[in-house]
Structure formats: structure tokens, C-alpha cells
C-alpha positions as a printed Julia matrix, in Angstrom:
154×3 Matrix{Float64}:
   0.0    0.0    0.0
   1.08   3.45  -0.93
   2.72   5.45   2.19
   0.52   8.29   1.09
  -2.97   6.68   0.95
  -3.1    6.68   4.51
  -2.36  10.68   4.98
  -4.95  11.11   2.16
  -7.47   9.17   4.19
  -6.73  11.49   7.1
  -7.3   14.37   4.85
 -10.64  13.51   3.63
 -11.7   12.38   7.1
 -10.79  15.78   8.37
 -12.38  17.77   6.19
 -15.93  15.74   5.93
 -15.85  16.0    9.57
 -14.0   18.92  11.06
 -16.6   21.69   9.67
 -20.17  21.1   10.16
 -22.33  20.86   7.22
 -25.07  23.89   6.68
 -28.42  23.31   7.45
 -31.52  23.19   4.57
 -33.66  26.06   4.68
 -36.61  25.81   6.81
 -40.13  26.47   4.53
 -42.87  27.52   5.68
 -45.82  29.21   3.51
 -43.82  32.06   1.22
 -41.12  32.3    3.87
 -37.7   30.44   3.26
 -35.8   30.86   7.06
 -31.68  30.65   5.91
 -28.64  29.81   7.72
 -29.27  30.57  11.36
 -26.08  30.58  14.03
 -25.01  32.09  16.78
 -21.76  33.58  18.58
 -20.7   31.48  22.09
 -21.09  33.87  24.72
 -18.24  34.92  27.05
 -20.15  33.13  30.41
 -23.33  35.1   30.62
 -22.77  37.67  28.35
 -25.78  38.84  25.47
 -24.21  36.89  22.34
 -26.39  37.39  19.47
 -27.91  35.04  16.76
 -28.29  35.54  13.1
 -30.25  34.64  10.23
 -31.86  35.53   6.64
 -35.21  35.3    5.85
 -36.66  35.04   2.66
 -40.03  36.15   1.46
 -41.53  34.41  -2.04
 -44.51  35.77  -1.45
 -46.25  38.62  -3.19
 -47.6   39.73   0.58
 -45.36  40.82   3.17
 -45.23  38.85   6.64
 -43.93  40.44   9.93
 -41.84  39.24  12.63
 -43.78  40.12  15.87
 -41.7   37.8   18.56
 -38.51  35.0   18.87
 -38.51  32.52  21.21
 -36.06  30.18  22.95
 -35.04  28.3   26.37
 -31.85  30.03  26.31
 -32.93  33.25  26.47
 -35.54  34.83  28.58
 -35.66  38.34  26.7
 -34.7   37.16  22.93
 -35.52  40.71  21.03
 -34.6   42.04  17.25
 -31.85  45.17  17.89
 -30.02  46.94  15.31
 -26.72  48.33  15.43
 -26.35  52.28  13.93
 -23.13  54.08  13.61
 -23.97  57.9   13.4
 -21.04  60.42  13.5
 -18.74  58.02  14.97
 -21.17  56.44  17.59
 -22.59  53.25  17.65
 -26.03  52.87  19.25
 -27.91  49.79  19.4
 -31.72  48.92  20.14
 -34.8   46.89  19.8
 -36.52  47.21  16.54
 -39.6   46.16  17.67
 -41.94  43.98  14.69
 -40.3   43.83  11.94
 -41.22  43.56   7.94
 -40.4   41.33   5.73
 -40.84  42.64   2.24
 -43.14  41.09  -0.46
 -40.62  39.22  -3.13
 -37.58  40.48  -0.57
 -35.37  39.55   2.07
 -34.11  40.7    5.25
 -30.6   39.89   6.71
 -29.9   39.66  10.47
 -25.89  39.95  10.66
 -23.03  41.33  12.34
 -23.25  44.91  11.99
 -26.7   45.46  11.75
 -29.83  43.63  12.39
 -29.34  40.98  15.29
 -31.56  38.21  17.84
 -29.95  40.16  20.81
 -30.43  36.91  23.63
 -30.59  39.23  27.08
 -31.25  37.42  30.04
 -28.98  34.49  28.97
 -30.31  31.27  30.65
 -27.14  29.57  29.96
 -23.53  30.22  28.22
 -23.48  28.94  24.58
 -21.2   26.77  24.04
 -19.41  26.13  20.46
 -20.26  23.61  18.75
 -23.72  23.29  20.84
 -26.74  24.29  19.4
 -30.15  25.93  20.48
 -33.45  26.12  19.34
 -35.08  29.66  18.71
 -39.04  30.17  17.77
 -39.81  33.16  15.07
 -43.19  34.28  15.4
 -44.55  35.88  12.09
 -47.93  37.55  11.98
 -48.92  35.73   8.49
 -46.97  32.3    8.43
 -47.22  31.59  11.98
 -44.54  29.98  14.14
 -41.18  28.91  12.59
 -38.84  26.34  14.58
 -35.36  26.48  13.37
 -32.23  24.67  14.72
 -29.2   27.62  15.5
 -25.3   26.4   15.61
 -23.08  27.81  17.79
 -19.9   29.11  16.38
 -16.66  30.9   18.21
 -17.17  33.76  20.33
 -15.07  35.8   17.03
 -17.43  34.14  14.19
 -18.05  36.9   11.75
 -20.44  34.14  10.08
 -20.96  30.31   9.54
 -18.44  28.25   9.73
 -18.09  26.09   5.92
């Protein structure tokens, strides 16, 4: 047997199984729910959770509430930066556009998770509840990444 066959098998083992595989998209109605995650928090701290949602419809839906066990006060904040000062707060509901998208991510839109119940862990996973006024409740599955994730780990 070849001397490298055996560090190519080690290759391909580590890569089908060091980086977790992205979930499907969750359907429901005109909504398509996209690549949720979240940051591990530093103990108790407010990591935040991010996700794109999808509307196919030709009716826009709203996002009225999120829910999870890890979090007691999950909420929808954005992040501004006006003349050198960031500011951050709750959006309250928020639209999702007929034929559009909206983006939560780093930077901007976020699932701010106050009240932590428990750290997050990476590599651990929660699940999180979006509440839309038109297509209902949505369950989705969110991965935790490293406390320094800028997005989900390939």
C-alpha cells in the first residue's frame, strides 16, 4: 500500500468532519428561514444570533416575537453608527418585504439573547421560535460558532 494513501485518508476524514455541514432552509408558507447561528457567549454575556429570511410571497409577513429556552428576553436590535457612535436597540416587529429579504448579521440587524439562561457553548446548538404575523410559528435549529465568528463556519 502506498505510504501516502493513509495521509490522504486522514485528509478527507478531516475535512468531511472537522466543519459542520449547513443546514436546509426551513419552509414555511412564502417564507424560506436561511442559515441561522449564533456567537458562544463569554459566560453570561448577550451573544447574538443571526439569520436571513426570505419572502416568495407577493404579501409581506412580519416578525412580531422570537422565542427560545436560552434566552428569557430574545428581542430584534439593530446596530447604527452615526457620527462616529454606535447605538444599538430593539426594533420592535419587523417587515419582511413582499418578493424580498431581510438579513440579520453582524453589523446590523441581530436576535440580541438578554437574560442568557445559559452560556453557549461552540459547537452546541439551540433552538429559537420566530413568530410571524402571516406564516405563523417557525422552529429552526441555531449552531453555535466561536465567540469571534463573523459568520458560519463552511
Amino acid at each position: 500500500m502506498s505510504k501516502a494513501l493513509p495521509s490522504l485518508l486522514l485528509a478527507f476524514f478531516f475535512f468531511a468532519f472537522a466543519f459542520p455541514a449547513s443546514a436546509e432552509p426551513t419552509r414555511v408558507g412564502n417564507l424560506v428561514i436561511e442559515t441561522p447561528w449564533a456567537r458562544a457567549s463569554i459566560g453570561m454575556s448577550r451573544p447574538a444570533a443571526y439569520v436571513t429570511i426570505r419572502n416568495e410571497g407577493q404579501t409581506a409577513d412580519i416578525l412580531t416575537g422570537i422565542e427560545t429556552t436560552v434566552s428569557a428576553m430574545p428581542e430584534v436590535h439593530k446596530m447604527e453608527i452615526k457620527d462616529g457612535v454606535s447605538t444599538m436597540g430593539p426594533v420592535g416587529p419587523l417587515e419582511i418585504p413582499a418578493n424580498g429579504s431581510v438579513t440579520l448579521a453582524p453589523g446590523g440587524l441581530h436576535v440580541m439573547l438578554m437574560k442568557l439562561q445559559q452560556p453557549l457553548t461552540k459547537g452546541g446548538q439551540f433552538s429559537m421560535t420566530l413568530i410571524f404575523k402571516n406564516a405563523g410559528r417557525v422552529d429552526v435549529s441555531v449552531p453555535i460558532y466561536s465567540v469571534g465568528a463573523s459568520g458560519p463556519e463552511q
